[in-house]
Coordinates of C-alpha atoms in Angstrom, one line a residue:
X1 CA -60.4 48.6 -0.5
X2 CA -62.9 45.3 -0.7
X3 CA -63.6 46.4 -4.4
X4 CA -60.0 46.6 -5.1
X5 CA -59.3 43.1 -3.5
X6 CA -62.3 41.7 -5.1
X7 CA -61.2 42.6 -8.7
X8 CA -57.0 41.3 -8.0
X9 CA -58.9 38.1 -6.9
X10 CA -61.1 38.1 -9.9
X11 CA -57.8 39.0 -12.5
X12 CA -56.1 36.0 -10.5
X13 CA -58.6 33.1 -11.0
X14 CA -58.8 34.6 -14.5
X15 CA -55.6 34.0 -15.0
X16 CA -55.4 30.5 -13.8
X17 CA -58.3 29.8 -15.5
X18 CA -56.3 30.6 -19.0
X19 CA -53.3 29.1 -18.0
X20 CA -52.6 25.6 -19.6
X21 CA -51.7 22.3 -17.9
X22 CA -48.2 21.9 -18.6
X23 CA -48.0 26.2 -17.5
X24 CA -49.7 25.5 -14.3
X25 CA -47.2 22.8 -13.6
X26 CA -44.3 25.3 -13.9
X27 CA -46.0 27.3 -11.8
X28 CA -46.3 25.3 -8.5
X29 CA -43.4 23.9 -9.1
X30 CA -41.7 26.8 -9.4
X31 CA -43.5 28.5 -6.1
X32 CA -42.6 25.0 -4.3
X33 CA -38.9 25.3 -4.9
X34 CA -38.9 29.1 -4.3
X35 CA -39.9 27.9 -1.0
X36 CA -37.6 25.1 -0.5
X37 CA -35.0 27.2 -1.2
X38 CA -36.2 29.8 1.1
X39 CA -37.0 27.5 4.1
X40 CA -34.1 26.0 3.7
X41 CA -31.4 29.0 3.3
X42 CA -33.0 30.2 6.8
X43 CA -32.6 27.1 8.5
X44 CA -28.9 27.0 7.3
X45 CA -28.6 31.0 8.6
X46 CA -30.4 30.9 11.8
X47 CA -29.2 27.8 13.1
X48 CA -26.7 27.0 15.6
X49 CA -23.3 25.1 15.1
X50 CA -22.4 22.7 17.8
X51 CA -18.5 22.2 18.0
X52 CA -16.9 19.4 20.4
X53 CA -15.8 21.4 23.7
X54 CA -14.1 18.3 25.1
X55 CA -13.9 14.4 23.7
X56 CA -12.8 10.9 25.6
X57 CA -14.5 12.0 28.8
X58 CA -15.5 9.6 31.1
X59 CA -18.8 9.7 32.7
X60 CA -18.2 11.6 36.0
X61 CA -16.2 14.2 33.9
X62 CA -19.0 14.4 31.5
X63 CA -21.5 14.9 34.2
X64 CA -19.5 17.4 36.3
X65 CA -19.1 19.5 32.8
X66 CA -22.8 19.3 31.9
X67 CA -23.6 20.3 35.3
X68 CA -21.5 23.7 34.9
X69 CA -23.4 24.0 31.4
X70 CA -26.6 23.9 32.6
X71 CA -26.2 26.6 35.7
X72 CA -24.8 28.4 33.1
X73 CA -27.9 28.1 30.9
X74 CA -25.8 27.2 27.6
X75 CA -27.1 25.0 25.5
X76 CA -24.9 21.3 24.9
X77 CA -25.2 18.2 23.4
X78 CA -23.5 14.5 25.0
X79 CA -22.4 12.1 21.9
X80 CA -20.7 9.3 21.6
X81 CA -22.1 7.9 24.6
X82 CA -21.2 10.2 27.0
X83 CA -17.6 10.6 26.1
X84 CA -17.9 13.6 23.9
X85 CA -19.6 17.5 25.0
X86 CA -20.8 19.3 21.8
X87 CA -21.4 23.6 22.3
X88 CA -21.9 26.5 20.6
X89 CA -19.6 27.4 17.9
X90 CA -19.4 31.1 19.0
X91 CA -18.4 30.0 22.7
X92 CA -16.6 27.3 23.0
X93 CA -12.9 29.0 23.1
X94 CA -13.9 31.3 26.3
X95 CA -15.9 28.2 27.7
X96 CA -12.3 26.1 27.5
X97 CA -10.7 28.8 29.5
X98 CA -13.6 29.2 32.1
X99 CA -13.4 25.9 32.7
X100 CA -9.8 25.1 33.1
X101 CA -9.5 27.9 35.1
X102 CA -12.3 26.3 37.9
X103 CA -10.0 23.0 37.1
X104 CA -12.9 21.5 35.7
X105 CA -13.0 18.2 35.0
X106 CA -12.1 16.6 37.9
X107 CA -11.1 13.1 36.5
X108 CA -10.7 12.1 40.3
X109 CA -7.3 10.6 40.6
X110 CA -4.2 12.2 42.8
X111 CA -1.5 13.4 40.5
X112 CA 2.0 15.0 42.2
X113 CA 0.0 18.1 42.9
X114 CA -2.2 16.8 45.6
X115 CA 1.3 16.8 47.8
X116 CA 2.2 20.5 47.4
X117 CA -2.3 21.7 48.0
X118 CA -2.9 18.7 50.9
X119 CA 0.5 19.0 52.8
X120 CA -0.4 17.8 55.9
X121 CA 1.8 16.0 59.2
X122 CA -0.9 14.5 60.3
X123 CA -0.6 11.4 57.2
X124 CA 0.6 8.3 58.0
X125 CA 3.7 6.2 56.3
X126 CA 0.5 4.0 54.6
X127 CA -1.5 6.8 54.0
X128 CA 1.6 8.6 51.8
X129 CA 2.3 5.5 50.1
X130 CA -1.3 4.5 49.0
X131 CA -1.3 8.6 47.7
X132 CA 2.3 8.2 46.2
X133 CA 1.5 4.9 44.8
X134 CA -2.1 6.0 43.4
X135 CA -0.2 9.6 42.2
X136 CA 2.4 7.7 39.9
X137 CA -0.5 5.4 38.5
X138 CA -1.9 8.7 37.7
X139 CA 1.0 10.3 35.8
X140 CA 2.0 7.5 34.4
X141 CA -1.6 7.2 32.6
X142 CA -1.6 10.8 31.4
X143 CA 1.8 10.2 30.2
X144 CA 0.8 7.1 28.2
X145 CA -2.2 9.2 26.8
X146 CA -0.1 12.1 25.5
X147 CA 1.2 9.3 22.7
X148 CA -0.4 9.2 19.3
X149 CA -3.0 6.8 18.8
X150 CA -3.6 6.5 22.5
X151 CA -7.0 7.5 24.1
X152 CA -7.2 6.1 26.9
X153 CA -5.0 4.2 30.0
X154 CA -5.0 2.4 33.0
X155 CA -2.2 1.9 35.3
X156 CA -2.3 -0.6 38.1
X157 CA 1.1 -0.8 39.7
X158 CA 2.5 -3.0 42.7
X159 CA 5.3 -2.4 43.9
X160 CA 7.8 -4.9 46.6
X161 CA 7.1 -4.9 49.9
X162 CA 9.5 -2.8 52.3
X163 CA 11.8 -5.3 53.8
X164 CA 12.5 -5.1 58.0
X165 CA 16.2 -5.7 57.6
X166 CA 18.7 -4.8 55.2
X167 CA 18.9 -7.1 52.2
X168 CA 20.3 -7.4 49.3
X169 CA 17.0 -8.2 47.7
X170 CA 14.9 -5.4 47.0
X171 CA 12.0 -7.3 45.3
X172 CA 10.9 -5.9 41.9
X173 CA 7.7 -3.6 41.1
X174 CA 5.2 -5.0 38.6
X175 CA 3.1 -2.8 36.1
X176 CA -0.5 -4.5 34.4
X177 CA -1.4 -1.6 31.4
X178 CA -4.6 -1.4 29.7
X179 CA -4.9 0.7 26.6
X180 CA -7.3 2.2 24.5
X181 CA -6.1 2.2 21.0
X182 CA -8.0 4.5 18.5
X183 CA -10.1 2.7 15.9
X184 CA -7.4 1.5 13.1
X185 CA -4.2 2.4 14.6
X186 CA -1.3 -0.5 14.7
X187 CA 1.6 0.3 16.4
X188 CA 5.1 -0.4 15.2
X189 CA 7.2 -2.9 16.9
X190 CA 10.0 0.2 17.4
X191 CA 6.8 1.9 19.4
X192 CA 6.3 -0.9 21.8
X193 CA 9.8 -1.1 22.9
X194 CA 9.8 2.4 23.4
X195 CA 6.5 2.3 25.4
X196 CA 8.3 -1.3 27.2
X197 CA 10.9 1.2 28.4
X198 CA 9.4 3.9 29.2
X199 CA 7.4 2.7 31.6
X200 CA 10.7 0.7 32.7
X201 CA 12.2 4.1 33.6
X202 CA 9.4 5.3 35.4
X203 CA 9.2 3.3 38.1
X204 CA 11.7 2.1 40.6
X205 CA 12.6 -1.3 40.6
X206 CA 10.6 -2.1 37.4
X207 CA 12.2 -4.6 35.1
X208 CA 10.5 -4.6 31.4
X209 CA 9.8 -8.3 32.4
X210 CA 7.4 -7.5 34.7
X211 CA 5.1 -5.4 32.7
X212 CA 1.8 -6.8 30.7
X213 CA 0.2 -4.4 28.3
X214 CA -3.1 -5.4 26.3
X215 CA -6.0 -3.1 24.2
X216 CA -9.6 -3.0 25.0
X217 CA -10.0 -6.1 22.8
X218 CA -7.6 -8.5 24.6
X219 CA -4.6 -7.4 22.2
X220 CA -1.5 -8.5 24.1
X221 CA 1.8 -6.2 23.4
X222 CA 4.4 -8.3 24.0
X223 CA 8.6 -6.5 24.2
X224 CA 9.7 -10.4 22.6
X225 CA 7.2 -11.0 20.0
X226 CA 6.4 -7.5 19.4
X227 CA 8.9 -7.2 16.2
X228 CA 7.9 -10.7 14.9
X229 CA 5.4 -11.6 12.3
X230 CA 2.9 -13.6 12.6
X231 CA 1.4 -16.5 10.5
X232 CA -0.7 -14.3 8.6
X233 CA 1.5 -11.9 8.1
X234 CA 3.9 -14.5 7.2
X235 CA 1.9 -15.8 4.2
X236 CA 0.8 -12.4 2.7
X237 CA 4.6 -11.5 2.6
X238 CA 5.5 -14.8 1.3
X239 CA 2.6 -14.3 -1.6
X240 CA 3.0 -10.9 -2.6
X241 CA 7.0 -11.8 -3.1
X242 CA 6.0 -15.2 -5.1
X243 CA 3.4 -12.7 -7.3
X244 CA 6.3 -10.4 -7.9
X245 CA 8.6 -13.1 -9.3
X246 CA 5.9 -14.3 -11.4
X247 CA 4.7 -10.8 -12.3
X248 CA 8.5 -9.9 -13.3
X249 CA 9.1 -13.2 -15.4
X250 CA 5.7 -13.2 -17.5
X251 CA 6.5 -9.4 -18.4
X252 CA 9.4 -10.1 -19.5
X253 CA 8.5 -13.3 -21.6
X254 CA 5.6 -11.4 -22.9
X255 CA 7.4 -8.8 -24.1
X256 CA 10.3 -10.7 -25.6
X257 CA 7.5 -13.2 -27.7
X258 CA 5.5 -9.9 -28.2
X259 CA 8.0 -8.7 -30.7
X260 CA 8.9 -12.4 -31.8
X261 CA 5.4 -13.0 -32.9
X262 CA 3.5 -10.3 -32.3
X263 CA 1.7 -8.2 -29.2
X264 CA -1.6 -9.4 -30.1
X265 CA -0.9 -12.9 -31.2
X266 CA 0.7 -14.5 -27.5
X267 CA -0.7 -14.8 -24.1
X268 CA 1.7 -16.1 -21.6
X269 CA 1.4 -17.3 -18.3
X270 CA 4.1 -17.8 -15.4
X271 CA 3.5 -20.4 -12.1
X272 CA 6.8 -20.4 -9.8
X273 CA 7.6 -22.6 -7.4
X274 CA 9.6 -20.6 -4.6
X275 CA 11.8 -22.4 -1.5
X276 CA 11.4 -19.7 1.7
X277 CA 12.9 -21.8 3.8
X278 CA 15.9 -20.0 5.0
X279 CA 18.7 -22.2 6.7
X280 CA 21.6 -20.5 9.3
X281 CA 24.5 -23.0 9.1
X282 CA 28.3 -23.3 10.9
X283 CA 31.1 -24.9 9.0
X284 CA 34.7 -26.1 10.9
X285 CA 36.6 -27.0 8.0
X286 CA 40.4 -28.4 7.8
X287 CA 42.2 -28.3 4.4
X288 CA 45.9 -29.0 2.9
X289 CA 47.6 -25.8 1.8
X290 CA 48.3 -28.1 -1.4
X291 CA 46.6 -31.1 -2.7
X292 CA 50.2 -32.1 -3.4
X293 CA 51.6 -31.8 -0.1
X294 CA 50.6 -33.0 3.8
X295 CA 50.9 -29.7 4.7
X296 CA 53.2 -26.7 6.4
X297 CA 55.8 -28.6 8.3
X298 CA 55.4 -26.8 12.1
X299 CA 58.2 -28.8 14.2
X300 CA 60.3 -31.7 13.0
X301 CA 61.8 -34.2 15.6
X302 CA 64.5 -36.6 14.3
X303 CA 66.4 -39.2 16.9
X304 CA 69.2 -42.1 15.2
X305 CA 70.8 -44.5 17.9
X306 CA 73.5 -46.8 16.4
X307 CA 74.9 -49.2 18.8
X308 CA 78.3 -52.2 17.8
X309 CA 80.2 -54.6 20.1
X310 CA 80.9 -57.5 22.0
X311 CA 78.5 -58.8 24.8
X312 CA 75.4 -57.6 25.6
X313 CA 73.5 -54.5 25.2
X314 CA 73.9 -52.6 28.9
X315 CA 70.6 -53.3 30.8
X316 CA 69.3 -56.1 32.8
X317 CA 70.0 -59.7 32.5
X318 CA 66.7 -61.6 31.5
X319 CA 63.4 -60.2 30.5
X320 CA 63.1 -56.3 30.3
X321 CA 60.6 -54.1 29.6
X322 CA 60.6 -54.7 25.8
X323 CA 61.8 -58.1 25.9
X324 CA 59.4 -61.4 25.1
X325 CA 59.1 -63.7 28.6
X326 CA 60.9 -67.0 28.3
X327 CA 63.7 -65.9 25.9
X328 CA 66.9 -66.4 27.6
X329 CA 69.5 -63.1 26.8
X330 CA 72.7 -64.1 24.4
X331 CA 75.5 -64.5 27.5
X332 CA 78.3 -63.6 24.3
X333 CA 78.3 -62.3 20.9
X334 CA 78.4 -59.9 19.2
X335 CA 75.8 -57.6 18.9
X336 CA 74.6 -54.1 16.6
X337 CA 71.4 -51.7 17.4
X338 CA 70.4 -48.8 15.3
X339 CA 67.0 -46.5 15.8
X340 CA 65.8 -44.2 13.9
X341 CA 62.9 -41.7 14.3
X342 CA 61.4 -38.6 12.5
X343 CA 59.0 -37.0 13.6
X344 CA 57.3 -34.0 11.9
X345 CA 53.9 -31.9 13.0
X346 CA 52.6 -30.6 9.7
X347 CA 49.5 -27.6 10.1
X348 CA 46.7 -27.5 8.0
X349 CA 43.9 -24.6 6.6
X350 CA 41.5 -24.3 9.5
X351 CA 38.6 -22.8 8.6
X352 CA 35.4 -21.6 9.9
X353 CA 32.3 -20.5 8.0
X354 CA 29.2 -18.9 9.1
X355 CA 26.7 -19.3 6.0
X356 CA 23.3 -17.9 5.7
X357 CA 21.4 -18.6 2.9
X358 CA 19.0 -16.6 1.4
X359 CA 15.5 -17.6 2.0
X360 CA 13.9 -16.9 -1.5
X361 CA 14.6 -19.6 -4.2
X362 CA 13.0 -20.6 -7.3
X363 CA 12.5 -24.1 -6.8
X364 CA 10.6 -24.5 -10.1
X365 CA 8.4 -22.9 -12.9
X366 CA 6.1 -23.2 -15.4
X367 CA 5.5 -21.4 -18.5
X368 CA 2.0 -21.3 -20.0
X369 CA 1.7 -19.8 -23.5
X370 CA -1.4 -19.7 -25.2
X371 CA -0.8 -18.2 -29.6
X372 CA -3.4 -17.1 -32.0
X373 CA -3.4 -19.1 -35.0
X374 CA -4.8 -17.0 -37.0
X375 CA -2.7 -14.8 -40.0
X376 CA -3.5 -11.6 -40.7
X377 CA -4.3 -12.5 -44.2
X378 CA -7.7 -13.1 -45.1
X379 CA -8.4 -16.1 -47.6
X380 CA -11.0 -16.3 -50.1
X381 CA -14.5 -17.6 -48.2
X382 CA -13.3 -14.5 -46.3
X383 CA -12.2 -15.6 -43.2
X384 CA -8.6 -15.6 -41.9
X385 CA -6.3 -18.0 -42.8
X386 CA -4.6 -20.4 -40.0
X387 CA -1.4 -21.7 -39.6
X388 CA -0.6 -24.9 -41.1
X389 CA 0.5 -28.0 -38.9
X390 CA 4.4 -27.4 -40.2
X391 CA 4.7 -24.0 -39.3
X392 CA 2.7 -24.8 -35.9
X393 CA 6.0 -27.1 -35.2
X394 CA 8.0 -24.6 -36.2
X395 CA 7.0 -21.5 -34.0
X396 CA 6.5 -24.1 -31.3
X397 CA 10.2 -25.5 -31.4
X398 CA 11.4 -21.6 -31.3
X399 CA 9.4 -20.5 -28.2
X400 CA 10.4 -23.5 -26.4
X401 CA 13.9 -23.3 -26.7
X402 CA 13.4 -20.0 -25.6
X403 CA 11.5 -21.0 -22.3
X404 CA 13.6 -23.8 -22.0
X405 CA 17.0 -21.6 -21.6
X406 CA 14.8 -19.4 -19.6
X407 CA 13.8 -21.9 -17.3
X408 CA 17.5 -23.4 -16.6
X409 CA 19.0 -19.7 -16.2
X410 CA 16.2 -19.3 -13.5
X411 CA 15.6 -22.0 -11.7
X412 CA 18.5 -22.6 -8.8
X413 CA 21.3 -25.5 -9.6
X414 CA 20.9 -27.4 -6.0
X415 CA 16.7 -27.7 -7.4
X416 CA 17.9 -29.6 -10.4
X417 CA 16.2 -32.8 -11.2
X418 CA 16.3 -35.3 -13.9
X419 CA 12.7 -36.2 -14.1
X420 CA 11.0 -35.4 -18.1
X421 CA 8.2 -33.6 -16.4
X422 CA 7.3 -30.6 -19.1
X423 CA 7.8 -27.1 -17.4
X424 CA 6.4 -25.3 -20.7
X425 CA 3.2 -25.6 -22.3
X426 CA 2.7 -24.2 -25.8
X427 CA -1.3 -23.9 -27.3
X428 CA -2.5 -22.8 -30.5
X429 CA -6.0 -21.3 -30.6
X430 CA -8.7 -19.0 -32.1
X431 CA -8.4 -16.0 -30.3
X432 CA -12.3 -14.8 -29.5
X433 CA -11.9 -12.0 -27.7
X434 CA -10.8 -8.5 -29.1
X435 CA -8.6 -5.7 -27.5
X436 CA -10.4 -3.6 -25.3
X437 CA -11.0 -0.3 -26.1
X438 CA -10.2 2.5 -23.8
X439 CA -13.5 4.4 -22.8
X440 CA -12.7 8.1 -22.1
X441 CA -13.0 9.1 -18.6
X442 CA -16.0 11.2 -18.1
X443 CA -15.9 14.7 -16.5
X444 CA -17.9 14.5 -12.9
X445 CA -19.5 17.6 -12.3
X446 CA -19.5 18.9 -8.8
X447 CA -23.4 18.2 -6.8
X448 CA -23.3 21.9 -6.1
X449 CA -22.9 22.8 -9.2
X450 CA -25.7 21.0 -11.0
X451 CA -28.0 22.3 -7.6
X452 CA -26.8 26.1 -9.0
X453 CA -27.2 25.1 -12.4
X454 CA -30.6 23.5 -11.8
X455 CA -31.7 26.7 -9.9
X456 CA -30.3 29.2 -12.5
X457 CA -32.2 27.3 -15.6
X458 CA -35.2 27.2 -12.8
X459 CA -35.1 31.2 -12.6
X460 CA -34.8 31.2 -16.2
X461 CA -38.0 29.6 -17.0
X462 CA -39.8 31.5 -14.7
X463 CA -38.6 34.6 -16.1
X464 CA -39.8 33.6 -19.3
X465 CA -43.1 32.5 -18.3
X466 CA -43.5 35.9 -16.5
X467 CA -42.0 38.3 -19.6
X468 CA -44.1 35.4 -21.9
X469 CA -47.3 36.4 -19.6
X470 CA -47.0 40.2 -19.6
X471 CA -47.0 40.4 -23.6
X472 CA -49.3 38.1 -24.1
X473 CA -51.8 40.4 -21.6
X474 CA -50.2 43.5 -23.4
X475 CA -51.6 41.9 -26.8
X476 CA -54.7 41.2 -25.9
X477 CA -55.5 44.7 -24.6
X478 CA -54.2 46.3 -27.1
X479 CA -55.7 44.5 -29.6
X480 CA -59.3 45.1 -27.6
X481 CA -58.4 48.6 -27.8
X482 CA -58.5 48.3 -31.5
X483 CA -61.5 46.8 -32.0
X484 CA -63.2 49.4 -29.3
X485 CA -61.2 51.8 -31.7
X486 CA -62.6 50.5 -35.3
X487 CA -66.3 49.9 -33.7
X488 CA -66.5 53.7 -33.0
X489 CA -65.3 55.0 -35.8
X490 CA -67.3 52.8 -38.0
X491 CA -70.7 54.3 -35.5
X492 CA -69.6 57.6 -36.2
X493 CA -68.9 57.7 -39.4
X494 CA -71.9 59.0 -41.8
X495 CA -73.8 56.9 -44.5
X496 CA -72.6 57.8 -48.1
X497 CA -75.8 57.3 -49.0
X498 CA -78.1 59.9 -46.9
X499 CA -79.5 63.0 -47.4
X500 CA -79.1 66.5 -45.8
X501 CA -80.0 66.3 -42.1
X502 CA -83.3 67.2 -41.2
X503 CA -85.4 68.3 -38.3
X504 CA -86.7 64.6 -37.6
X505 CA -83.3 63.0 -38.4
X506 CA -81.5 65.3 -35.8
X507 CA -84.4 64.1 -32.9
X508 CA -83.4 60.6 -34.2
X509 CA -80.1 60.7 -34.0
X510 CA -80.3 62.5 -30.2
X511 CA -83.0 60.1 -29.1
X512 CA -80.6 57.1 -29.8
X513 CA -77.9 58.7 -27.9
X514 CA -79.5 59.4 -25.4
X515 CA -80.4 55.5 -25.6
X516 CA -77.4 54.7 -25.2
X517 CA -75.6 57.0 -23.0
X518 CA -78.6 57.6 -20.7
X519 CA -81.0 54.4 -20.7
X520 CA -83.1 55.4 -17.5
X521 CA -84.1 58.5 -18.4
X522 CA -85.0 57.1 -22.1
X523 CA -87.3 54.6 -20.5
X524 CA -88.7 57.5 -18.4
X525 CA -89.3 59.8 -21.8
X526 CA -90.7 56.7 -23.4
X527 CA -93.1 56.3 -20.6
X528 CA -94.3 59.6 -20.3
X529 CA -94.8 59.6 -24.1
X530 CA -97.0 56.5 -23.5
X531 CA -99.4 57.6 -21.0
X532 CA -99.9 61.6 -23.2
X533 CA -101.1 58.7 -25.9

């Protein structure tokens, strides 16, 4: 067994010793990976996949639950400080029911089932309402948890004191919320009037005025300003519709000077100046029916007195009521009185107008347009040829006309100003840059499958190396083989040249076999034939 070791040894180092560099590189490297592959395919087999058993704990519920764990002997992990309990893959469904079925965890507070397991008459009208008080707090919290994007709540209620005598004033409850919001979560301002009123509903006496809900980070929820914007919110809105306006006038300038002069000859740029003020307005107005009449005649009133005679007019002697003071009264004459009076009530267009005007104007805007001067003909020194000064007037009249129309059938009437201030800037240049070209999007190939690939051409090689090895060791025996082979024929074979055997050739020929077969007892004969001498 040693001699058999001994000689796989010895073919071993042989064969290292034969190997070259670059081979013996393969080699370990080969061997190392085999063994990465191997370590790590058992560690991925034989180990043991943790799954969350329960998650938002809070530390007594966490503790009571680890507790359980460990009398149990199972094995469990605590992340996200203390909140979450990791377990075994394989056990975690029967350790749910286990658990919920010793009502584990305990989170400590008194819900509505304390009343019917801890009926007692021995409690007092305090004691029920502290139990009461700290049972609705409790259901109101899980009630609040059960809504998406929720962890976590706390309820603190107060609620009116119990008056002596009868009142019409029942006081009001009050409600102070805090929430745990999940990481990212942002809650609509339909959600928060829901969540205003629900907790509303839930509690006697609880007007929505009286309730103050905030998030772990200081987040006030307010019922007023909850559907509002605010001044962030405000300016992103206000930008992204100015960008649009922009965004929608330049594409369709572009376009339009695109086909005019050509998609790669025009850059164009559009600014816009945009009112968002948005203005609520009431308007009593009165109007004629007809510019060429007062109006629809309503009522008409018409009174004529004629009075004629001798003496005078019945009334009282003197000064009356209408009369001017020291003007003595006519004692005789005659005397004539005639009044006449029309009146007419005429009614007019009443009207009453409730305008709101819409928030997003164009108050202004600019056209930038930048145009290659180049032609697409090449001249004679071989570089392009540009456009002359005259036809640099020319396109430049057209495109502004064109911006210029553009500008007036955008730009809203009450914005109009007189001022020459140039909205539209036209420049000719050498245009540097070139179109770019579209690279192809290149095919990314799985990790896993270059780690299979990789281990595949790894097997491959080492395959070759081994079928490589075998022949090579095949060759060389074989070809030894031969040799042995050719060197005993060539022993064996008789000289062309010699004679018929005789007696002293035939003791030669057996003395050097037996030379060579049998060397001890050669040097023996050789002795013996010494000392006879």
């Amino acid at each position: 067994m040693k001699e058999i070791f001994i000689q796989q040894k010895d073919k071993i180092i042989e064969f290292w010793k034969i190997r070259s560099k670059r081979e013996k590189g393969i080699i370990l490297s080969s061997i190392l990976i085999f063994l990465i592959i191997v370590g790590g395919g058992s560690y991925i087999a034989t180990r043991t996949t943790m799954v969350p058993l329960y998650s938002n704990l809070t530390l007594q519920e966490a503790g009571q639950i680890k507790a359980e764990l460990d009398a149990r002997g199972i094995e469990s992990e605590i992340t996200d400080g203390g909140s979450t309990i990791h377990v075994p893959e394989e056990l975690a469904n029967n350790l749910l029911v286990d658990l919920a079925a010793q009502g584990i965890p305990q989170s400590g507070g008194i819900d509505y089932s304390f009343f019917s397991q801890n009926s007692s008459w021995g409690v007092t009208d305090n004691e029920f309402d502290m139990m009461k008080l700290d049972a609705t707090q409790t259901e109101l919290a899980n009630l609040i948890k059960s809504i998406a994007g929720i962890n976590n709540a706390n309820v603190m209620i107060t609620m009116p004191q119990q008056q002596i005598f009868v009142s019409d004033d029942q006081g009001e409850a009050s409600a102070s919320i805090v929430l745990e919001v999940a990481p990212g979560y942002r809650f609509e301002p339909s959600q928060i009037n829901a969540l205003y009123h629900l907790i509303s509903k839930s509690v006697p006496n609880l007007p929505v005025e009286n309730i103050g809900i905030i998030d772990q980070n200081f987040n006030h929820y307010d019922l007023e300003s909850s559907g509002n914007f605010t001044s962030g919110d405000i300016y992103a809105s206000q930008q992204a519709i100015k960008k649009d306006i922009e965004k929608d006038i330049q594409r369709r300038v572009q376009q339009m000077l695109s086909i005019m002069i050509g998609a790669d000859k025009v850059v164009t740029s559009v600014t816009a100046d945009i009112d968002f003020t948005q203005e609520n307005r009431m308007e009593q107005l009165v109007d004629p029916v007809n510019d060429e009449i007062d109006g629809l005649p309503v009522s008409v009133e018409s009174i004529h007195e004629t009075y004629t005679g001798t003496g005078p007019i019945e009334g009282t002697v003197g000064s009356g009521e209408n009369d001017v003071a020291n003007y003595p009264a006519g004692d005789s004459g005659n005397g004539d009185y005639e009044l006449i009076q029309d009146s007419v009530n005429y009614e007019f267009n009443r009207i009453q107008r409730e305008i709101i005007e819409s928030p997003y104007k164009i108050r202004d805007l600019g056209i930038q347009v930048a145009v290659d001067r180049r032609k697409d003909t090449i001249g004679e020194d071989g570089q392009p040829v540009l456009l002359t000064p005259a036809e640099q007037a020319n396109v430049e009249s057209g495109i502004a006309s064109i911006l210029d129309s553009i500008i007036q059938t955008t730009v809203d009437g009450s914005y109009e100003t007189t001022t020459n201030t140039p909205n539209v800037s036209i420049v000719f240049q050498e245009f540097g840059g070139m179109n770019p070209i579209e690279q192809p999007t290149k095919f990314e190939i799985p990790f896993w499958i270059m780690i299979a690939v990789g281990v595949l051409l790894l097997l491959i090689v080492i395959l070759v190396i081994i079928l490589a090895t075998r022949k090579q060791n095949n060759f060389e025996e074989e070809f030894a083989y031969t040799a042995e082979a050719e060197v005993g024929e060539e022993i064996s074979l008789p000289d062309i040249d010699e004679a018929e055997p005789t007696e002293s050739t035939m003791k030669r020929k057996q003395l050097e076999k037996l030379a060579q077969d049998r060397p001890d007892e050669f040097a023996k004969l050789l002795r013996s034939w010494i000392s006879e001498d």
